[in-house]
Coordinates of C-alpha atoms and ligand atoms in Angstrom, one line a residue:
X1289 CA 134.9 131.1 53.8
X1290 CA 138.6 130.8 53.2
X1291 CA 141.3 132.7 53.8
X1292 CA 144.7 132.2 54.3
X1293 CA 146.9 130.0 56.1
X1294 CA 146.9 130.2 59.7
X1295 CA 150.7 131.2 60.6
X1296 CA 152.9 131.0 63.4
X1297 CA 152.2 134.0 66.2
X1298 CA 155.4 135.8 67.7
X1299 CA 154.9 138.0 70.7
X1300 CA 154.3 142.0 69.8
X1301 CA 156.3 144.2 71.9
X1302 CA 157.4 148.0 71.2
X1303 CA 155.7 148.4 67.8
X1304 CA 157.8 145.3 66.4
X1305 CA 156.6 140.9 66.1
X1306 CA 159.3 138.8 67.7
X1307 CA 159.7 135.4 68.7
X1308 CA 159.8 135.2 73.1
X1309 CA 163.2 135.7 74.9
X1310 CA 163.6 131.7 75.4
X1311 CA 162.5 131.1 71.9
X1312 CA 160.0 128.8 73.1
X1313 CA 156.7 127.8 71.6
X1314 CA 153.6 126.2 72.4
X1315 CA 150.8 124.6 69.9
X1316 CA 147.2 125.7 70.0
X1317 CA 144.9 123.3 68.7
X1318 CA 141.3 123.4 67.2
X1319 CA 138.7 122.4 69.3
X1320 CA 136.5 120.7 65.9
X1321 CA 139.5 118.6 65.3
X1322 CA 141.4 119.0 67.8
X1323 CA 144.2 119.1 65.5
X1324 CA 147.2 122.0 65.7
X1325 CA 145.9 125.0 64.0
X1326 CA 149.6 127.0 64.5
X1327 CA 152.5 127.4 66.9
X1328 CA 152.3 130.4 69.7
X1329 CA 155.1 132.2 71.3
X1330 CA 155.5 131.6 74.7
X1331 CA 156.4 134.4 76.5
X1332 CA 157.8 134.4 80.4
X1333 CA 159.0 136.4 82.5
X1334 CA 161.9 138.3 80.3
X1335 CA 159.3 138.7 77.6
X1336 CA 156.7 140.7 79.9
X1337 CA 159.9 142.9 81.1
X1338 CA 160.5 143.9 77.6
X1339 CA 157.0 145.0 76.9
X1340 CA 156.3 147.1 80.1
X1341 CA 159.8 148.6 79.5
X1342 CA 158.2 149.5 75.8
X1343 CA 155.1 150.7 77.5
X1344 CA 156.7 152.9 80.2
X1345 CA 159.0 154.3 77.4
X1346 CA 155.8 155.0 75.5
X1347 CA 153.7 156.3 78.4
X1348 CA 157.0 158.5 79.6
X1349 CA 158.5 159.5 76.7
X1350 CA 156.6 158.6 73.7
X1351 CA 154.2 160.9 72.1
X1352 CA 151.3 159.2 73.8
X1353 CA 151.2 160.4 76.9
X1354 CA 151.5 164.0 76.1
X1355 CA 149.3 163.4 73.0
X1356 CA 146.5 166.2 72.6
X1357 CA 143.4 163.9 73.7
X1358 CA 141.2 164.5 70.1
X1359 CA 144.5 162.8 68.2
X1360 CA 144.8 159.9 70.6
X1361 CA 141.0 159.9 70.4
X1362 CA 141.2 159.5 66.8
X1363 CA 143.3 156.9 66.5
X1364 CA 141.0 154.6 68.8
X1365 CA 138.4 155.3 66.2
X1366 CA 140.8 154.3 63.9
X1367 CA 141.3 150.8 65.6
X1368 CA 137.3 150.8 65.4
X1369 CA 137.2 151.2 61.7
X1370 CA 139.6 148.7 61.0
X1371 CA 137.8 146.1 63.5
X1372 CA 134.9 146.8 60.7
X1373 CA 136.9 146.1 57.6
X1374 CA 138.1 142.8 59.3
X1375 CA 134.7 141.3 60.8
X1376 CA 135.0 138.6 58.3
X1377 CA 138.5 137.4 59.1
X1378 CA 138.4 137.8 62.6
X1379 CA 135.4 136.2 63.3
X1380 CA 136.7 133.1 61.2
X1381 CA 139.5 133.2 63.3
X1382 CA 137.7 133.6 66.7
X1383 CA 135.5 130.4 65.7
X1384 CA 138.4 128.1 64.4
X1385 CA 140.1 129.0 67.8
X1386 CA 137.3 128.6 69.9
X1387 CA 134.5 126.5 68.6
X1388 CA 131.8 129.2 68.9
X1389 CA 129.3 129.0 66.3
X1390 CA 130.8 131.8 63.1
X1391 CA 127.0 132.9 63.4
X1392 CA 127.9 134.3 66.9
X1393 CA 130.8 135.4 66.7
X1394 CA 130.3 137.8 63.9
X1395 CA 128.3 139.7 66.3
X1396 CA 130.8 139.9 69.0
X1397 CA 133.6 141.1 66.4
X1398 CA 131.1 143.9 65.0
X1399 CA 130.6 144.8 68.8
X1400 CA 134.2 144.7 69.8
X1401 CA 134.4 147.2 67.4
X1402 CA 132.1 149.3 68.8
X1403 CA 134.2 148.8 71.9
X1404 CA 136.4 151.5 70.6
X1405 CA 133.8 153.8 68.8
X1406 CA 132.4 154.1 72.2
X1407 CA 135.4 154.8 74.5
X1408 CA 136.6 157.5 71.9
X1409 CA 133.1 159.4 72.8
X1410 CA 132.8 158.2 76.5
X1411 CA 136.2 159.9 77.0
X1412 CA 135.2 162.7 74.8
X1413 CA 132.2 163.7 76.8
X1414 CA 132.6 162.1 79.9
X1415 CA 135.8 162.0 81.3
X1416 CA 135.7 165.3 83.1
X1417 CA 136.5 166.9 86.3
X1418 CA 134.6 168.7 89.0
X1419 CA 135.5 171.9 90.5
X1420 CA 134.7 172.6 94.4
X1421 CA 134.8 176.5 95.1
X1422 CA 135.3 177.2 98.9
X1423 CA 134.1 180.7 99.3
X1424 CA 136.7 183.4 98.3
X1425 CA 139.7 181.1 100.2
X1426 CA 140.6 178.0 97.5
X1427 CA 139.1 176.5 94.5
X1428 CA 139.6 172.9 94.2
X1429 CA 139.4 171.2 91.4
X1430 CA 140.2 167.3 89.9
X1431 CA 141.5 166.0 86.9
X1432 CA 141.5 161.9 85.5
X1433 CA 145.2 161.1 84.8
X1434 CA 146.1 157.7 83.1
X1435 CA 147.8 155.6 85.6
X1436 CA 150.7 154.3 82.9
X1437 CA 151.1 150.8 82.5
X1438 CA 148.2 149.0 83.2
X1439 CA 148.3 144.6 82.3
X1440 CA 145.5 143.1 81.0
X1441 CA 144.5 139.5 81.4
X1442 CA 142.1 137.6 79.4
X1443 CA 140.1 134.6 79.2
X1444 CA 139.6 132.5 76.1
X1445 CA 135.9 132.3 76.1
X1446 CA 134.9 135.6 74.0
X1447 CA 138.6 136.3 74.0
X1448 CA 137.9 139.7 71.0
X1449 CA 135.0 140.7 72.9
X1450 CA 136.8 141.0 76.3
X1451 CA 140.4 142.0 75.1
X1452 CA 138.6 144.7 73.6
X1453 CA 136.3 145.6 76.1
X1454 CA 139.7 145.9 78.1
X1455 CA 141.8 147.8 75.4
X1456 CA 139.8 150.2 74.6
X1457 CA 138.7 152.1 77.4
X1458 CA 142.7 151.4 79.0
X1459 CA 144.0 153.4 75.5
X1460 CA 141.4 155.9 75.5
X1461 CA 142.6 157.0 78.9
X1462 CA 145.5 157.3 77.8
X1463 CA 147.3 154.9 79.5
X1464 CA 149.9 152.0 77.0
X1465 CA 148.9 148.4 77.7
X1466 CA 150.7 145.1 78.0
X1467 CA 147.8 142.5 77.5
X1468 CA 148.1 138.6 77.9
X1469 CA 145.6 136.7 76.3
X1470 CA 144.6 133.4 77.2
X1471 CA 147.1 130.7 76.0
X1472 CA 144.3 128.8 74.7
X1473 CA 142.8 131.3 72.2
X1474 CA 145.4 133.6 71.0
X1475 CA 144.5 133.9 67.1
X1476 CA 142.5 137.3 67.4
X1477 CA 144.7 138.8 70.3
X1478 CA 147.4 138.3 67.1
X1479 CA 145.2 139.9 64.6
X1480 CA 144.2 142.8 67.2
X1481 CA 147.9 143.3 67.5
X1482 CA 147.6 143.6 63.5
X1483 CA 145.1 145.8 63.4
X1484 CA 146.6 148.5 65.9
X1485 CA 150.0 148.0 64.1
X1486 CA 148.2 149.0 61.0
X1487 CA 146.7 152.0 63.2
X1488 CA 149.8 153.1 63.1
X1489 CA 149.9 153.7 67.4
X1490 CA 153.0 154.8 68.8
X1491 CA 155.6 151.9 69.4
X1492 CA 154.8 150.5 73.1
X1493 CA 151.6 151.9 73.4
X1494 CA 150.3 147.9 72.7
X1495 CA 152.1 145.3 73.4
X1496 CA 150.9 141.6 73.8
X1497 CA 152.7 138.9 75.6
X1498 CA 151.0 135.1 74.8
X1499 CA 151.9 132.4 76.8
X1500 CA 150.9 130.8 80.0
X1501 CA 149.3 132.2 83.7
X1502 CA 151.4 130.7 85.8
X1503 CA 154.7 132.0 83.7
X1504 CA 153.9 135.1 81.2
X1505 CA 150.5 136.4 83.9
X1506 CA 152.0 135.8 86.9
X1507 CA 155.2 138.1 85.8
X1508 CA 152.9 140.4 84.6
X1509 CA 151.1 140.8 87.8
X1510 CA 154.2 140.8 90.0
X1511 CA 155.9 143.4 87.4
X1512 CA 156.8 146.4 89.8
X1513 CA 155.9 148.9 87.2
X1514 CA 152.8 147.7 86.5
X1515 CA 150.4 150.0 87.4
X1516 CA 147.2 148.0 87.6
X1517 CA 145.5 145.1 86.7
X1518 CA 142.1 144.0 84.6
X1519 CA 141.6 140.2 85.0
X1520 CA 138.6 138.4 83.5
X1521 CA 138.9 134.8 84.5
X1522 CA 138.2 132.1 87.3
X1523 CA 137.3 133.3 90.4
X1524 CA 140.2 131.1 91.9
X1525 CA 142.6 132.8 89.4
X1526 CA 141.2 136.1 90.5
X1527 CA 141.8 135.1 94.2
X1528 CA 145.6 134.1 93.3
X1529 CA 146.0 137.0 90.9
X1530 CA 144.7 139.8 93.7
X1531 CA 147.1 137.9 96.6
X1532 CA 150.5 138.0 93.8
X1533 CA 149.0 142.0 93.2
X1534 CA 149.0 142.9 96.7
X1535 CA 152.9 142.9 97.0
X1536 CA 153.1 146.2 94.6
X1537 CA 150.2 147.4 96.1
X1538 CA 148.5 147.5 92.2
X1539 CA 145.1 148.2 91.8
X1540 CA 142.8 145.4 90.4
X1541 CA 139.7 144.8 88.6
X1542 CA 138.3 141.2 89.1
X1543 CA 135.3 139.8 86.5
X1544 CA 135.0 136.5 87.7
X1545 CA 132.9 133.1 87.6
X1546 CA 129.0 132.9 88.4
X1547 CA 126.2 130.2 88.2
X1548 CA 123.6 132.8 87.7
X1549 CA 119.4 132.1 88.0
X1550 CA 116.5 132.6 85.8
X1551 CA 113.2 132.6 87.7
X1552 CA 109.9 132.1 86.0
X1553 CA 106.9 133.5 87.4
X1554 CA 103.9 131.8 86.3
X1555 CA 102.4 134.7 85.1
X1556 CA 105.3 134.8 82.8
X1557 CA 105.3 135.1 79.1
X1558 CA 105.8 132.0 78.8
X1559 CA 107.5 131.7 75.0
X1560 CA 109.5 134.7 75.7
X1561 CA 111.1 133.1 79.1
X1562 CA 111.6 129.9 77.2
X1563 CA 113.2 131.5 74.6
X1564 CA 115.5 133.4 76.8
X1565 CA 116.3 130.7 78.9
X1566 CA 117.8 128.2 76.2
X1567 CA 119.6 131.2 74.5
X1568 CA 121.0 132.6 77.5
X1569 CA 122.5 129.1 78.4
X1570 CA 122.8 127.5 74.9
X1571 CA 124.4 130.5 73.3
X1572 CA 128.3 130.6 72.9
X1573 CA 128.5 126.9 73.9
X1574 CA 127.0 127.8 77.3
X1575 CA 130.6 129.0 78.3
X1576 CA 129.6 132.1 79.1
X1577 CA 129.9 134.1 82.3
X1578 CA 126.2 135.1 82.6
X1579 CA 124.6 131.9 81.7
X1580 CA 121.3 131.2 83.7
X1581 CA 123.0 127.9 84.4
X1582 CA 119.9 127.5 87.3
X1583 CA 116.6 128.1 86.5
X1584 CA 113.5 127.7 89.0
X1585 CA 110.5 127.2 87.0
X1586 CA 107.1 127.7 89.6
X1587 CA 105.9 124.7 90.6
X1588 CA 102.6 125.1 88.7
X1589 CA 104.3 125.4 84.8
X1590 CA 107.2 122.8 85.8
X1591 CA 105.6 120.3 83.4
X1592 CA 105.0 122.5 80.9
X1593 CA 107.8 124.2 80.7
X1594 CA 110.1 120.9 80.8
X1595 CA 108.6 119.9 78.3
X1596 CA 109.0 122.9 76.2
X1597 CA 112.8 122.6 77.4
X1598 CA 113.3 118.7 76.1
X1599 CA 111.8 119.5 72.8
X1600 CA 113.9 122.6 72.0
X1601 CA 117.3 120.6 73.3
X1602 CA 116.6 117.9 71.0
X1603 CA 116.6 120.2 68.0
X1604 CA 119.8 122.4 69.1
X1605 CA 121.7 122.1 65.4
X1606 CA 125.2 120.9 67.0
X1607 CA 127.7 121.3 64.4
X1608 CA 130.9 122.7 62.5
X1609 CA 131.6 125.8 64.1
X1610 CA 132.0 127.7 60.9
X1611 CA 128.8 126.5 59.2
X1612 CA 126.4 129.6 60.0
X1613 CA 123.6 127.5 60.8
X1614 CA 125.5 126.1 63.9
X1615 CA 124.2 127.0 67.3
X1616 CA 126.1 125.0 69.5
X1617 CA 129.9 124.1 68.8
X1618 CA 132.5 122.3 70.2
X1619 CA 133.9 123.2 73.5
X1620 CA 137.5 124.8 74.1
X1621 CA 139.6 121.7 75.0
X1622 CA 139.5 118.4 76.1
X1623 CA 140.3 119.2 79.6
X1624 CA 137.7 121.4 79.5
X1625 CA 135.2 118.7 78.1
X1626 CA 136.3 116.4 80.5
X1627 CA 135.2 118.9 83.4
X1628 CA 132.0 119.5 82.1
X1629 CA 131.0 115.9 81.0
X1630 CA 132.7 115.2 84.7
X1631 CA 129.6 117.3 85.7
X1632 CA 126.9 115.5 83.6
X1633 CA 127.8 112.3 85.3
X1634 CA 127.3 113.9 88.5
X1635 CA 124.5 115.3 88.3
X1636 CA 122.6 111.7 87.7
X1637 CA 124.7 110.7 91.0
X1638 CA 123.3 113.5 92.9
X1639 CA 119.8 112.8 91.7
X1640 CA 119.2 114.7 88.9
X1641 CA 117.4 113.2 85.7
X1642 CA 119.9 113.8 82.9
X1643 CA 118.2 114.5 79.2
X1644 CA 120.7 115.8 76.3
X1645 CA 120.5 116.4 72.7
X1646 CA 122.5 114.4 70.9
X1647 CA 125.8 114.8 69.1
X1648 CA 125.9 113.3 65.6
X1649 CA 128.5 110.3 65.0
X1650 CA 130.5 112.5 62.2
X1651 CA 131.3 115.3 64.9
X1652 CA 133.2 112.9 66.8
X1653 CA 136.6 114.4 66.5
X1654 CA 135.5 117.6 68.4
X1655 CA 135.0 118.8 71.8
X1656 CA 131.1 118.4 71.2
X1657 CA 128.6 118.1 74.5
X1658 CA 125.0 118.1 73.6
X1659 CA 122.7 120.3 75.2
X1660 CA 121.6 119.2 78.5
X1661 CA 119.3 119.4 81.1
X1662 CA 119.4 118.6 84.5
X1663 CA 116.0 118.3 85.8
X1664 CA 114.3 117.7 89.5
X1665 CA 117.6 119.3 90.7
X1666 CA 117.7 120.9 93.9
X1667 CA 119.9 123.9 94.9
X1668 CA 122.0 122.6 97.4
X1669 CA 123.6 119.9 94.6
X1670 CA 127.8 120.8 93.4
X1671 CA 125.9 121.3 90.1
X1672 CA 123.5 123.4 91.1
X1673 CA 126.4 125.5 93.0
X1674 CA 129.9 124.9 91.0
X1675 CA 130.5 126.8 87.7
X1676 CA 130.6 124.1 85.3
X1677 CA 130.7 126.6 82.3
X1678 CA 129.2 124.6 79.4
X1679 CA 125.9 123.7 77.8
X1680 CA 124.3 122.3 80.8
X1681 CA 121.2 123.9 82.2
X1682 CA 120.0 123.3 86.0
X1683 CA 116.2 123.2 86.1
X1684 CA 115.0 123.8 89.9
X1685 CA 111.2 123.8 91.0
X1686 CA 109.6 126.2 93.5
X1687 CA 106.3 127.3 95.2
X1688 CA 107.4 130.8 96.6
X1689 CA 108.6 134.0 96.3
X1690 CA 110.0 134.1 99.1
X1691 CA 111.6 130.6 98.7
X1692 CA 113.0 131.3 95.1
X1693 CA 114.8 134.4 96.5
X1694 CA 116.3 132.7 99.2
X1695 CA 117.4 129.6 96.9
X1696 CA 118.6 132.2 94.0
X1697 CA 120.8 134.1 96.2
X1698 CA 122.1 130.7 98.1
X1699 CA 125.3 130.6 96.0
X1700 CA 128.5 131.6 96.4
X1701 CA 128.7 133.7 92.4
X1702 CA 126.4 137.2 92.2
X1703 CA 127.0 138.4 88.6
X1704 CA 123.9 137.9 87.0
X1705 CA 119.8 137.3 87.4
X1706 CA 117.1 137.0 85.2
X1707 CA 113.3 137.5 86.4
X1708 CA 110.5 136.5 84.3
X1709 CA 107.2 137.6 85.6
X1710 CA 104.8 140.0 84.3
X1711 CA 103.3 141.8 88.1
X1712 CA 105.5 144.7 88.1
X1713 CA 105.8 145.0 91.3
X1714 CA 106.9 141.3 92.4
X1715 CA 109.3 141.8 89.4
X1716 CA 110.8 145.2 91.2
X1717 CA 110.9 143.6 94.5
X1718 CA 112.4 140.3 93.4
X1719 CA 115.3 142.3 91.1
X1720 CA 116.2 144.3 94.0
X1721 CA 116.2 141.2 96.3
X1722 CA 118.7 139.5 93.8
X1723 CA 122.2 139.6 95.4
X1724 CA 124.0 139.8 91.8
X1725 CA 125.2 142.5 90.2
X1726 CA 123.2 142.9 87.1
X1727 CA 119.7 142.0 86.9
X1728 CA 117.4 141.3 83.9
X1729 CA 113.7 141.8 83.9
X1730 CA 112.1 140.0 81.3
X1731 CA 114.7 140.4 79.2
X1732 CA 117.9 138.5 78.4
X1733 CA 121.7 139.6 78.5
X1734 CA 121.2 142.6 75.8
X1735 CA 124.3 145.0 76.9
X1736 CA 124.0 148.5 76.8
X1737 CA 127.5 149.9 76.7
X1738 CA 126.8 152.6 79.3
X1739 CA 125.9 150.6 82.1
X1740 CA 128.3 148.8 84.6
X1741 CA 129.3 145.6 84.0
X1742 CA 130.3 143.4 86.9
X1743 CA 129.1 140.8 90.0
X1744 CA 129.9 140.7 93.6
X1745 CA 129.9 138.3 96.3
X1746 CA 132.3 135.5 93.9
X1747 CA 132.1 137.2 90.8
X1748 CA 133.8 140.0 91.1
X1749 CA 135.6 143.1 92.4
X1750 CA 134.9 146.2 90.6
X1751 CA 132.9 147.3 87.4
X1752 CA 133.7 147.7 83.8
X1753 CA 131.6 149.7 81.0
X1754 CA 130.2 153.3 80.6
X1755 CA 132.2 155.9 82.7
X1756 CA 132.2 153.4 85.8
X1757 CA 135.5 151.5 83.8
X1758 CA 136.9 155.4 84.2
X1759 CA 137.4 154.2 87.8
X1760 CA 139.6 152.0 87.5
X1761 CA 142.0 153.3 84.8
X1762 CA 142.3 156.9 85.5
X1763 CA 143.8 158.2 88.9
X1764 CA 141.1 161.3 90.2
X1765 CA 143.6 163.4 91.3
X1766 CA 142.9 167.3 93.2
X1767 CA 144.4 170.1 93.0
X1768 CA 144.0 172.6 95.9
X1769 CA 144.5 176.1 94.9
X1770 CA 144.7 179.1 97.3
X1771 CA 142.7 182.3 95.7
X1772 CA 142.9 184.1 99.3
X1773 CA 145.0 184.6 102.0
X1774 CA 143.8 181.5 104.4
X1775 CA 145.1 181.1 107.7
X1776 CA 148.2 179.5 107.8
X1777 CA 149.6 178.4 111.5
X1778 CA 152.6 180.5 112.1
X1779 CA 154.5 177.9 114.8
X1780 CA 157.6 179.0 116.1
X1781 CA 157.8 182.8 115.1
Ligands
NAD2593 P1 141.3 131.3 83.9 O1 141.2 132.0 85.2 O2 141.7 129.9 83.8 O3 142.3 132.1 82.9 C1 142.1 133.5 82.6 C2 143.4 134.2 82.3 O4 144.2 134.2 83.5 C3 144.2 133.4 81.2 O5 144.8 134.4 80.4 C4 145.3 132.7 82.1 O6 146.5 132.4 81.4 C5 145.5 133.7 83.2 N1 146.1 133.2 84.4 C6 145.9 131.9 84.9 N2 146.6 131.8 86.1 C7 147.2 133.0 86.3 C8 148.1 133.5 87.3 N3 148.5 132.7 88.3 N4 148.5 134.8 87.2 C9 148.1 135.5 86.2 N5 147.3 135.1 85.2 C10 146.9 133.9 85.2 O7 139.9 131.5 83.2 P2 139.4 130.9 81.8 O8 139.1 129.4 82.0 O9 140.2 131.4 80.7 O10 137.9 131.6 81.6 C11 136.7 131.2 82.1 C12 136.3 131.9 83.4 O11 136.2 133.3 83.1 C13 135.0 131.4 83.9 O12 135.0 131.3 85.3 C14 134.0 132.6 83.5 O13 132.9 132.7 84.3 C15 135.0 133.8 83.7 N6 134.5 134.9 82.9 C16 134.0 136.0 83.7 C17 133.5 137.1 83.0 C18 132.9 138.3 83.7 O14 132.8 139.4 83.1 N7 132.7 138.2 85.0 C19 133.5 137.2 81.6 C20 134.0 136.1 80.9 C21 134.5 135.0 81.6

């Protein structure tokens, strides 16, 4: 795989690359070398005024707002197609950025581009009205309007996947977007920038501001004409980013942290929970939102089951990112390995017994952690209840139903849970007992587009996907309309 030299990224604001207001830069670095891959504008506060004054002007008086829907609808797909003629290149860029494995991220790109394919029909066939008829008097009726300028803010651990997921259904509603992508992986937010260019969108309908939370996010989220705003991120960013929303009284969608469980049964399928259960943590270097970072095993297969565990750690192929037979890669950045080898070592304070893979000598350059499990660990530990957000899998044993429900939903997170048992009816009860968002029954985290997407308690305000992400970036709006004489109070005549 080669392609070309990895250049500097300016800002992308009104249809046009430019460098940030202060002219100030900021290097992001590869997390197999940690060596500078390029230099990134770094955009502040003047920056994210110039893109939602582009974005207004393009919601307002550009053709997009008064765009017939099929034409905006056709450029989405559009953005789709071109996703597909790039899989290649972005994915290569998505793994030197990030460290996740080239074999995964292909995948994500090919699905970010369905992203668009499906927003373009979801809007087509599903962003529709109702009419209420009351008797022969009025006829009410509602219609989804965009909102306008809606900010986007991104996190850099599937950054494609989740600047897409954002994008798409935000332009298909027809509102212009400014998005800031997360300073420390904003290669493909660049290329996405690129790739609408190419679209040929209306100037300011897309606009992305790089640079930092505190500085370029923070100004987007205080920006008074701002409409709304979609974070994925921490759950203490989320907290900060709803208190700064609150003084424009914007609307916000929050995706947040979560330290969700995987229960086996022991009437489980055992090879299929096993598989599951390494993937689901293992998979994208474990820093993934939905990663079963606790799993209770039944008392009765704990041995086995560990012991299944320790021999498929062991042969985790940890390597170069973009080899294709990687499976685990380096993680973001040293301050992020530093957190979760911070939580290795506590977990053998707090009792646990510790057992990793092993990272070979010639990686040594990278953000590598092996694989590890935490075993005899008990619910109530920090690791047990903290997000720690890399390849690190809690391994908790129980006796009961009843106790593995109440341990599973003693956490602060709720986005996801996986249940592994094959009694139907323990499995319908235990989901529905689950207090998480999404649940998986003997199954792991396969995404079907349509459904909503989202946690509570911790992890979350809000849903995104299917028509639920209609919701949040369309305003329902109804229109009363008199078809009668209905009685009108007649004060003072
Ligand atoms: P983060 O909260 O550190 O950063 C996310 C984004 O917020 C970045 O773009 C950052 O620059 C920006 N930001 C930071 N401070 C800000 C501020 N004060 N105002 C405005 N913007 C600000 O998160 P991260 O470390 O990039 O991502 C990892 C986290 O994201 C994990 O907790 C993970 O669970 C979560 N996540 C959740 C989901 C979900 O769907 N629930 C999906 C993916 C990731």
């Amino acid at each position: 795989m080669s392609f070309n030299k990895i250049n500097d990224i300016p800002l992308y604001i009104g249809g046009e690359f430019v460098a940030s207001a202060s002219g100030e830069m900021f290097e992001n670095i590869n997390p197999f070398t940690n060596e500078v891959i390029n230099s990134v504008a770094s955009g502040n506060s003047a920056d994210i005024d110039r893109a939602v004054q582009a974005a207004k002007e393009a919601f307002h008086n550009g053709p997009w707002g008064t765009m017939k829907t099929a034409e905006r609808l056709r450029y989405i797909e559009r953005i789709a197609a071109l996703i597909d003629a790039n899989v290649e290149e972005i994915a290569y860029l998505e793994s030197v950025d990030t460290g996740l494995p080239i074999s995964q991220t292909r995948k994500m790109i090919a699905r970010s581009a369905e992203n668009f394919r499906f927003y373009a029909a979801m809007v087509r066939a599903r962003l529709v009205g109702e009419a209420y008829q009351q008797d022969d008097e009025f006829i009410n009726y509602t219609v989804y309007q965009p909102l306008g300028v809606v900010g986007l803010i991104t996190p850099w651990n599937a950054p494609f996947m989740l600047e897409t997921w954002k994008v798409a259904p935000a332009l298909a509603t027809g509102n212009t977007v400014v998005l800031k992508p997360a300073e420390l992986s904003p290669l493909t937010a660049h290329k996405l920038a690129q790739l609408i260019d190419e679209a040929g969108l209306p100037k300011g309908v897309f606009n992305v501001v790089h640079g930092f939370g505190e500085t370029a996010g923070a100004a987007l989220v205080a920006h008074p004409d701002v409409a709304a705003i979609s974070f994925t991120g921490e759950t203490t960013t989320g907290s900060i980013i709803m208190k700064n929303a609150a003084d424009t009284m914007k609307r916000t969608s929050m995706e947040l942290g979560g330290k969700s469980p995987l229960i086996v049964f022991d009437d489980a399928d055992f090879d299929r929970a096993l598989d599951a259960a390494v993937w689901g943590i293992f998979s994208f270097n474990g820093e993934r939102c939905t990663a079963n970072s606790r799993v209770f095993v039944h008392r009765s297969i704990q041995q086995r089951f560990e012991k299944a565990l320790k021999e498929r750690v062991a042969n985790i192929r940890i390597g170069d990112p973009l080899d294709a037979r990687t499976q685990v890669g380096p993680l973001i950045h040293q301050d992020h390995w530093k957190k979760v080898t911070g939580y290795i070592s506590l977990a053998a304070e707090e009792g646990c017994e510790v057992y990793s893979g092993r990272v070979p000598d010639e990686l040594n350059r990278g953000n590598f952690v092996a694989p590890t499990l935490l075993l005899g660990a008990k619910n109530e530990m920090r690791v047990c209840q903290e997000e720690i957000f890399g390849p690190v899998m809690a391994v908790i044993a129980f006796d009961s139903e009843e106790e593995v429900i109440r341990m599973a939903n003693d956490v602060k997170y709720g986005l996801a849970a996986y249940i592994w048992t094959n009694d139907v009816k323990k499995a319908h009860r235990v989901a529905q007992a689950m207090e998480s968002g999404m649940v998986w029954v003997n199954a792991q985290n396969v995404r079907d587009l349509r459904i909503p997407f989202g946690g509570m308690k911790a992890s979350g305000i809000g849903r995104e996907g299917g028509h639920y992400a209609f919701e949040f970036y369309t305003e329902p709006k109804v229109i009363h309309v008199a078809i009668g004489d209905h009685h009108i109070p007649q004060f003072g005549k």
